[in-house]
PDB file of C-alpha atoms and ligand atoms in Angstrom:
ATOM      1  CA  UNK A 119     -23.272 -12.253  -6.928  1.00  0.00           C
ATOM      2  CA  UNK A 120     -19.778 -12.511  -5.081  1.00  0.00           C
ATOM      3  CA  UNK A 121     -19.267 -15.995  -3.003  1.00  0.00           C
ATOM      4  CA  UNK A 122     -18.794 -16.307   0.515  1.00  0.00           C
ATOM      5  CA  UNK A 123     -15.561 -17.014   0.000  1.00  0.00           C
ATOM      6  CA  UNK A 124     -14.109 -14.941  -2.207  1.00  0.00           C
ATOM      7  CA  UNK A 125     -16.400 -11.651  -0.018  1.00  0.00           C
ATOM      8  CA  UNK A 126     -14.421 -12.956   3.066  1.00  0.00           C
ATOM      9  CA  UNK A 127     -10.919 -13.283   1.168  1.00  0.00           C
ATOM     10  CA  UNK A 128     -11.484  -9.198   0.184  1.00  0.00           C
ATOM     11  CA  UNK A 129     -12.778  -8.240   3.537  1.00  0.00           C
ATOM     12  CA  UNK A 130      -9.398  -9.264   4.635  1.00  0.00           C
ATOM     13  CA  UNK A 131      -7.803  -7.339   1.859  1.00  0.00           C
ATOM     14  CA  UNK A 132      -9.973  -4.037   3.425  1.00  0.00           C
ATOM     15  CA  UNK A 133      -7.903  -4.855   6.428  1.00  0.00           C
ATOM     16  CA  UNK A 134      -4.518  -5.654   4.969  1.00  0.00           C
ATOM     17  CA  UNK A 135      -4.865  -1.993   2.987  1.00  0.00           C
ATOM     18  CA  UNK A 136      -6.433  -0.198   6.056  1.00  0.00           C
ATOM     19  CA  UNK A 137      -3.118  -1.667   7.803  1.00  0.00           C
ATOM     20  CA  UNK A 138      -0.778  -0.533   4.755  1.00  0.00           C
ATOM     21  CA  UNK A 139      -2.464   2.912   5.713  1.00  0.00           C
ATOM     22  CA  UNK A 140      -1.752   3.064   9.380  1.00  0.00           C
ATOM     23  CA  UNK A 141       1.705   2.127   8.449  1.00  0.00           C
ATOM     24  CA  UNK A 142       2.511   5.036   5.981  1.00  0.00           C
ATOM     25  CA  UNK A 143       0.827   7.246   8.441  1.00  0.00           C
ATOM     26  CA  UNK A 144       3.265   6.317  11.003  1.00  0.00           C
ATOM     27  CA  UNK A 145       6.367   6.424   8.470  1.00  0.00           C
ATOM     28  CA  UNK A 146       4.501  10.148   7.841  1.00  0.00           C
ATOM     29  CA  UNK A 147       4.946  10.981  11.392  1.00  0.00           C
ATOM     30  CA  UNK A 148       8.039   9.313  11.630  1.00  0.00           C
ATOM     31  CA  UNK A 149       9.577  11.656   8.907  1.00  0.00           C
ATOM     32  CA  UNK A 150       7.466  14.883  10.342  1.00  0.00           C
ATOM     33  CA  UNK A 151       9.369  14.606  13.633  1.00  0.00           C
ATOM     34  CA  UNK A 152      13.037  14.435  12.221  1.00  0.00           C
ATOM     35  CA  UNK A 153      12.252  17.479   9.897  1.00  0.00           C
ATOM     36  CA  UNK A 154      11.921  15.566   6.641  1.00  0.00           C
ATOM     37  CA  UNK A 155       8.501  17.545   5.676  1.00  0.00           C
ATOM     38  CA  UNK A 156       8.811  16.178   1.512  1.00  0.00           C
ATOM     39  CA  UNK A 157       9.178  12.434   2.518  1.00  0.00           C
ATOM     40  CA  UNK A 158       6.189  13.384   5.471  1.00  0.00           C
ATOM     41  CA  UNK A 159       4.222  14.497   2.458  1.00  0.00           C
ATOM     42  CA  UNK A 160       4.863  12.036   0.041  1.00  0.00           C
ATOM     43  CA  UNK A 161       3.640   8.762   3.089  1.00  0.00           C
ATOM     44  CA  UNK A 162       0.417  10.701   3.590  1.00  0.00           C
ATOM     45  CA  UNK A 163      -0.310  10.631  -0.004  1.00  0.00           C
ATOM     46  CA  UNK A 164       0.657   6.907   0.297  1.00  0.00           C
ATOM     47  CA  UNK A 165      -1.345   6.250   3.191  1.00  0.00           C
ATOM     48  CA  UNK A 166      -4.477   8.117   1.431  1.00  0.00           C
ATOM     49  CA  UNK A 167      -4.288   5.978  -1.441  1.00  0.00           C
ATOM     50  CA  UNK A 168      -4.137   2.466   0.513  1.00  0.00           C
ATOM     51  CA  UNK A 169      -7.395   3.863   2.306  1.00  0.00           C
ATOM     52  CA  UNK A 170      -9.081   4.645  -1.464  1.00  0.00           C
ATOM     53  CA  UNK A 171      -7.721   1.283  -2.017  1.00  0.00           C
ATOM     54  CA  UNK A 172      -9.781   0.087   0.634  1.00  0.00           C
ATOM     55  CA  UNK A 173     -12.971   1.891  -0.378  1.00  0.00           C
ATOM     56  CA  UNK A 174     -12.914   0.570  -3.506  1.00  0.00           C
ATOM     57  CA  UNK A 175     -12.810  -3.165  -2.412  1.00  0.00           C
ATOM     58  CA  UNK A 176     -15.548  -2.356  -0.150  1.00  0.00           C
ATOM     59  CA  UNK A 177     -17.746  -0.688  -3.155  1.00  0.00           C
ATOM     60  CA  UNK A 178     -16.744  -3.900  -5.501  1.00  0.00           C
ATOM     61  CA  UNK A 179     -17.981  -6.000  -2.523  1.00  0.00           C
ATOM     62  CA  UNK A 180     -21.087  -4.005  -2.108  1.00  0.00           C
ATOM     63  CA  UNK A 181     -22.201  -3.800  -6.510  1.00  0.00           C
ATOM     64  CA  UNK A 182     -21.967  -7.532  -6.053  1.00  0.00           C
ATOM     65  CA  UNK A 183     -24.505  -7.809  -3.716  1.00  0.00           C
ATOM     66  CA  UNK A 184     -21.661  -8.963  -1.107  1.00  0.00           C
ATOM     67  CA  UNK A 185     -21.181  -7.444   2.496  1.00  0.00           C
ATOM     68  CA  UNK A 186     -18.514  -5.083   3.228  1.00  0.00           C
ATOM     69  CA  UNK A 187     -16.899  -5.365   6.378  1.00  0.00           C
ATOM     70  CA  UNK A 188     -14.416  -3.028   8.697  1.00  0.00           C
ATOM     71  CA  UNK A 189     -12.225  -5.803  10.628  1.00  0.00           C
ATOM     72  CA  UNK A 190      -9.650  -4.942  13.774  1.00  0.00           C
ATOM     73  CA  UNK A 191      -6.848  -3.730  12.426  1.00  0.00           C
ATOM     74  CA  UNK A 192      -3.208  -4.901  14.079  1.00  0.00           C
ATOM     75  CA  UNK A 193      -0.926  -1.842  15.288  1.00  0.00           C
ATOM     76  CA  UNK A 194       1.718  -0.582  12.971  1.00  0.00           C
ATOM     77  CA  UNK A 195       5.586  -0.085  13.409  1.00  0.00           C
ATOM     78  CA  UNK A 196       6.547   3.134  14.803  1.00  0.00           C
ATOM     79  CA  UNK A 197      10.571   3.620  15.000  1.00  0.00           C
ATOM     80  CA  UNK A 198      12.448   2.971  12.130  1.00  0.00           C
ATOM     81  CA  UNK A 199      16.579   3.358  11.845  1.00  0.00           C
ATOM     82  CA  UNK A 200      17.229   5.860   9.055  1.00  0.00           C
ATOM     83  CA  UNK A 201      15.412   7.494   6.196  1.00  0.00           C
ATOM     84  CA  UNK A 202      16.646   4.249   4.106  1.00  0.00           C
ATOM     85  CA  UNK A 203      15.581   1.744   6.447  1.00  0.00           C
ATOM     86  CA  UNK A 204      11.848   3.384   6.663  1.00  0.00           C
ATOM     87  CA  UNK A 205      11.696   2.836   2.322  1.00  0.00           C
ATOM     88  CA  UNK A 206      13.057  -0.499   2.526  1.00  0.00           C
ATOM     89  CA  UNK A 207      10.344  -1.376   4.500  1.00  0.00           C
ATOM     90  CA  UNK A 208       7.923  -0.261   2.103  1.00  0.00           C
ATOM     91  CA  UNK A 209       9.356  -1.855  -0.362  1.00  0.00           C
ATOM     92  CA  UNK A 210       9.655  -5.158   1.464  1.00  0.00           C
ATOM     93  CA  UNK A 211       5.934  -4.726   2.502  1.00  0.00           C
ATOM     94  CA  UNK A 212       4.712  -3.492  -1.159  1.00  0.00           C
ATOM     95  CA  UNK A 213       6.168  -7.028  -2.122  1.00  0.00           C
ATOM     96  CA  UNK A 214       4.082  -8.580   0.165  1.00  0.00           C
ATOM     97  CA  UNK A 215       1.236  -6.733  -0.673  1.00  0.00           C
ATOM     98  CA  UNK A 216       1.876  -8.225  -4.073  1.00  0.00           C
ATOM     99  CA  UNK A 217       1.561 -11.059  -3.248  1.00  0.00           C
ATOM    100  CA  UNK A 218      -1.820 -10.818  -1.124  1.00  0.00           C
ATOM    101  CA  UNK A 219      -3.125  -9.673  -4.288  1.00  0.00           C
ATOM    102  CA  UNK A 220      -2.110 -12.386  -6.400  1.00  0.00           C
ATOM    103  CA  UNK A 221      -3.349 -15.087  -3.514  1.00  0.00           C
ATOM    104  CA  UNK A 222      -7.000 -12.878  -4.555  1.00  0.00           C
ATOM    105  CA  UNK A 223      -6.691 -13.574  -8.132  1.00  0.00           C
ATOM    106  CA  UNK A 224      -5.680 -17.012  -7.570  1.00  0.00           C
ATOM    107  CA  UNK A 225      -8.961 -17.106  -5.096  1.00  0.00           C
ATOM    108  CA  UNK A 226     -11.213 -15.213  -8.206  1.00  0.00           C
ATOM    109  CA  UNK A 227      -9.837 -18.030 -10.063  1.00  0.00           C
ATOM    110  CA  UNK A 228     -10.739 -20.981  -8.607  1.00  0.00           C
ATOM    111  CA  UNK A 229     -13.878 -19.422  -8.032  1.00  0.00           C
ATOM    112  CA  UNK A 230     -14.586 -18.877 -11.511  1.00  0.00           C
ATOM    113  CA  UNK A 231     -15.391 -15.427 -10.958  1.00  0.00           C
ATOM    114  CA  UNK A 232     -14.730 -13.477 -14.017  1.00  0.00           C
ATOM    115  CA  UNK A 233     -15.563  -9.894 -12.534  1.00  0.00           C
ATOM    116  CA  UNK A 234     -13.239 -10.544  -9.218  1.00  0.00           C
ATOM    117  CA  UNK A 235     -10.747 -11.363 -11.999  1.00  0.00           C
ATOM    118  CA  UNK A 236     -11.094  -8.215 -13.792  1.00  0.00           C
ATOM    119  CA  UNK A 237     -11.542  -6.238 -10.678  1.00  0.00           C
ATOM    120  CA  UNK A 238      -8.231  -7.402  -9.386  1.00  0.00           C
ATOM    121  CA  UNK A 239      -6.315  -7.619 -12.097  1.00  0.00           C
ATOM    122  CA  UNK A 240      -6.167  -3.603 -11.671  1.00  0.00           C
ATOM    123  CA  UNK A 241      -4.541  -4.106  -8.531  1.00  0.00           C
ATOM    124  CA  UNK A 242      -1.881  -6.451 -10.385  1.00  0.00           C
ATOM    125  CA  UNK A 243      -1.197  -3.422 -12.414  1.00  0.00           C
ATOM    126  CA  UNK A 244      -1.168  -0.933  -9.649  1.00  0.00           C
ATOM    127  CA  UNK A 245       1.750  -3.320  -7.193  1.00  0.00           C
ATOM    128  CA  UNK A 246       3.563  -2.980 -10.330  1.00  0.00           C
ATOM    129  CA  UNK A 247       4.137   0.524 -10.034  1.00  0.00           C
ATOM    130  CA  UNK A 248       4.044   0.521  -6.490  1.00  0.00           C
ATOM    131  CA  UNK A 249       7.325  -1.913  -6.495  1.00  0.00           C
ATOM    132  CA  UNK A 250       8.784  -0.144  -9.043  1.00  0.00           C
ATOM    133  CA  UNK A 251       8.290   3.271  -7.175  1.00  0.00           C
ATOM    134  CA  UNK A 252       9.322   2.302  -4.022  1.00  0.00           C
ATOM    135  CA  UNK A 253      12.968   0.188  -5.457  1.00  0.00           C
ATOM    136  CA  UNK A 254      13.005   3.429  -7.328  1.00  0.00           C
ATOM    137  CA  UNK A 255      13.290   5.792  -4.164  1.00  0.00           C
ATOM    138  CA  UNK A 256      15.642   2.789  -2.270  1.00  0.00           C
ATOM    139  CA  UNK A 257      18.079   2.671  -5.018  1.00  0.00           C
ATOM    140  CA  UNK A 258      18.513   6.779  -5.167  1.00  0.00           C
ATOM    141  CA  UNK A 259      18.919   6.698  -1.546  1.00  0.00           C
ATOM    142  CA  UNK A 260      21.931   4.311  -1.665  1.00  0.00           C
ATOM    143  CA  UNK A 261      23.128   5.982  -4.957  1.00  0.00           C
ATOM    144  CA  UNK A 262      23.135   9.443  -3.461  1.00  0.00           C
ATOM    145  CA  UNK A 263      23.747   8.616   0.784  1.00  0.00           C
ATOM    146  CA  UNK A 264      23.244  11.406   3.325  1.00  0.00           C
ATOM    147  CA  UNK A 265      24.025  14.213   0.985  1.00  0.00           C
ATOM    148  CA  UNK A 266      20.947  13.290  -1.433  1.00  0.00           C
ATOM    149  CA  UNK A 267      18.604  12.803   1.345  1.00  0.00           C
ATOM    150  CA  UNK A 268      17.587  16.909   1.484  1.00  0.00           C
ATOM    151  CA  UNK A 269      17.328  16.620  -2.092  1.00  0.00           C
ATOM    152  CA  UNK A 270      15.390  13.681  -2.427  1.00  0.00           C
ATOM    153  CA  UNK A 271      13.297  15.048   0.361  1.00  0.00           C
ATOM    154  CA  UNK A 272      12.188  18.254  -1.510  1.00  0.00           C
ATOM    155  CA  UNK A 273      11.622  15.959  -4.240  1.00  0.00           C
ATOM    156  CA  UNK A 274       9.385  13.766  -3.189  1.00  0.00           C
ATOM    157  CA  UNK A 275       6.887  16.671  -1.087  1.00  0.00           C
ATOM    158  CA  UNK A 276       6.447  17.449  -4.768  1.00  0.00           C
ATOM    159  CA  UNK A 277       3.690  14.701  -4.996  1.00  0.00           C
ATOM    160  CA  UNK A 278       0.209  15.572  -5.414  1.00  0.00           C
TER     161      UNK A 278
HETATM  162 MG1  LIG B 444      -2.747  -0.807  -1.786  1.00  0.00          MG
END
């Protein structure tokens, strides 16, 4: 059985990743309107994944007898400067996200809770690639300026 606390300290991580959602979606929107259709592509794929990240929290919640809850959800950024400035900002945020999930493990920790451990400790993994991907997209943006961007763009609406 999950504690109070540590059931509380993931229902806020259902919000934080339900938020993470809602702010690729925008980004996806962002990038629909100005005609970049690959990076569109490639935030909606993002966003679907921080939902799934979501779910899965909730589920882990629910096997451990725990209550799953949906809380508000803040609103999301909508304008964004440039292409570059837009995967920054995920970056930046992915960072943060990190370290959300490492406050958890901390939390699992203290609690003595081996499973919450284990559960999170996938979510270590995944920021890992998540930083890496998005520092990965940053640094070919700056490499390649305005002339990669159409590129890139085609690119990226390659992902699944
Ligand atoms: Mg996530």
């Amino acid at each position: 059985m999950i504690s109070n606390k540590l059931q509380d300290a993931i229902n806020a991580q259902i919000v934080a990743e339900m938020w993470s959602a809602n702010l690729y979606l925008s980004m996806s929107y962002y990038f629909a309107a100005k005609g970049y259709e690959g990076f569109a592509k490639w935030m909606k794929a993002q966003a679907n994944e921080e939902n799934e990240h979501a779910e899965q929290m909730a589920q882990y919640i629910l096997r451990r007898g725990g209550e799953a809850k949906v809380g508000a959800i803040d609103a999301v950024p909508q304008e964004w400067d440039s292409p570059l400035a837009v995967f920054e900002h995920v970056y930046k945020h992915e960072c943060h996200v990190s370290s959300l999930i490492d406050a958890l493990v901390d939390l699992a920790l203290a609690e003595k809770d081996k499973a919450s451990q284990d559960f999170l400790m996938g979510f270590v993994r995944e920021q890992v690639e998540e930083e890496a991907t998005a520092q990965g997209i940053v640094d070919k943006m700056k490499l390649g300026g305005q002339s990669a961007l159409y590129h890139l763009d085609a690119e990226l609406g390659t992902r699944k």
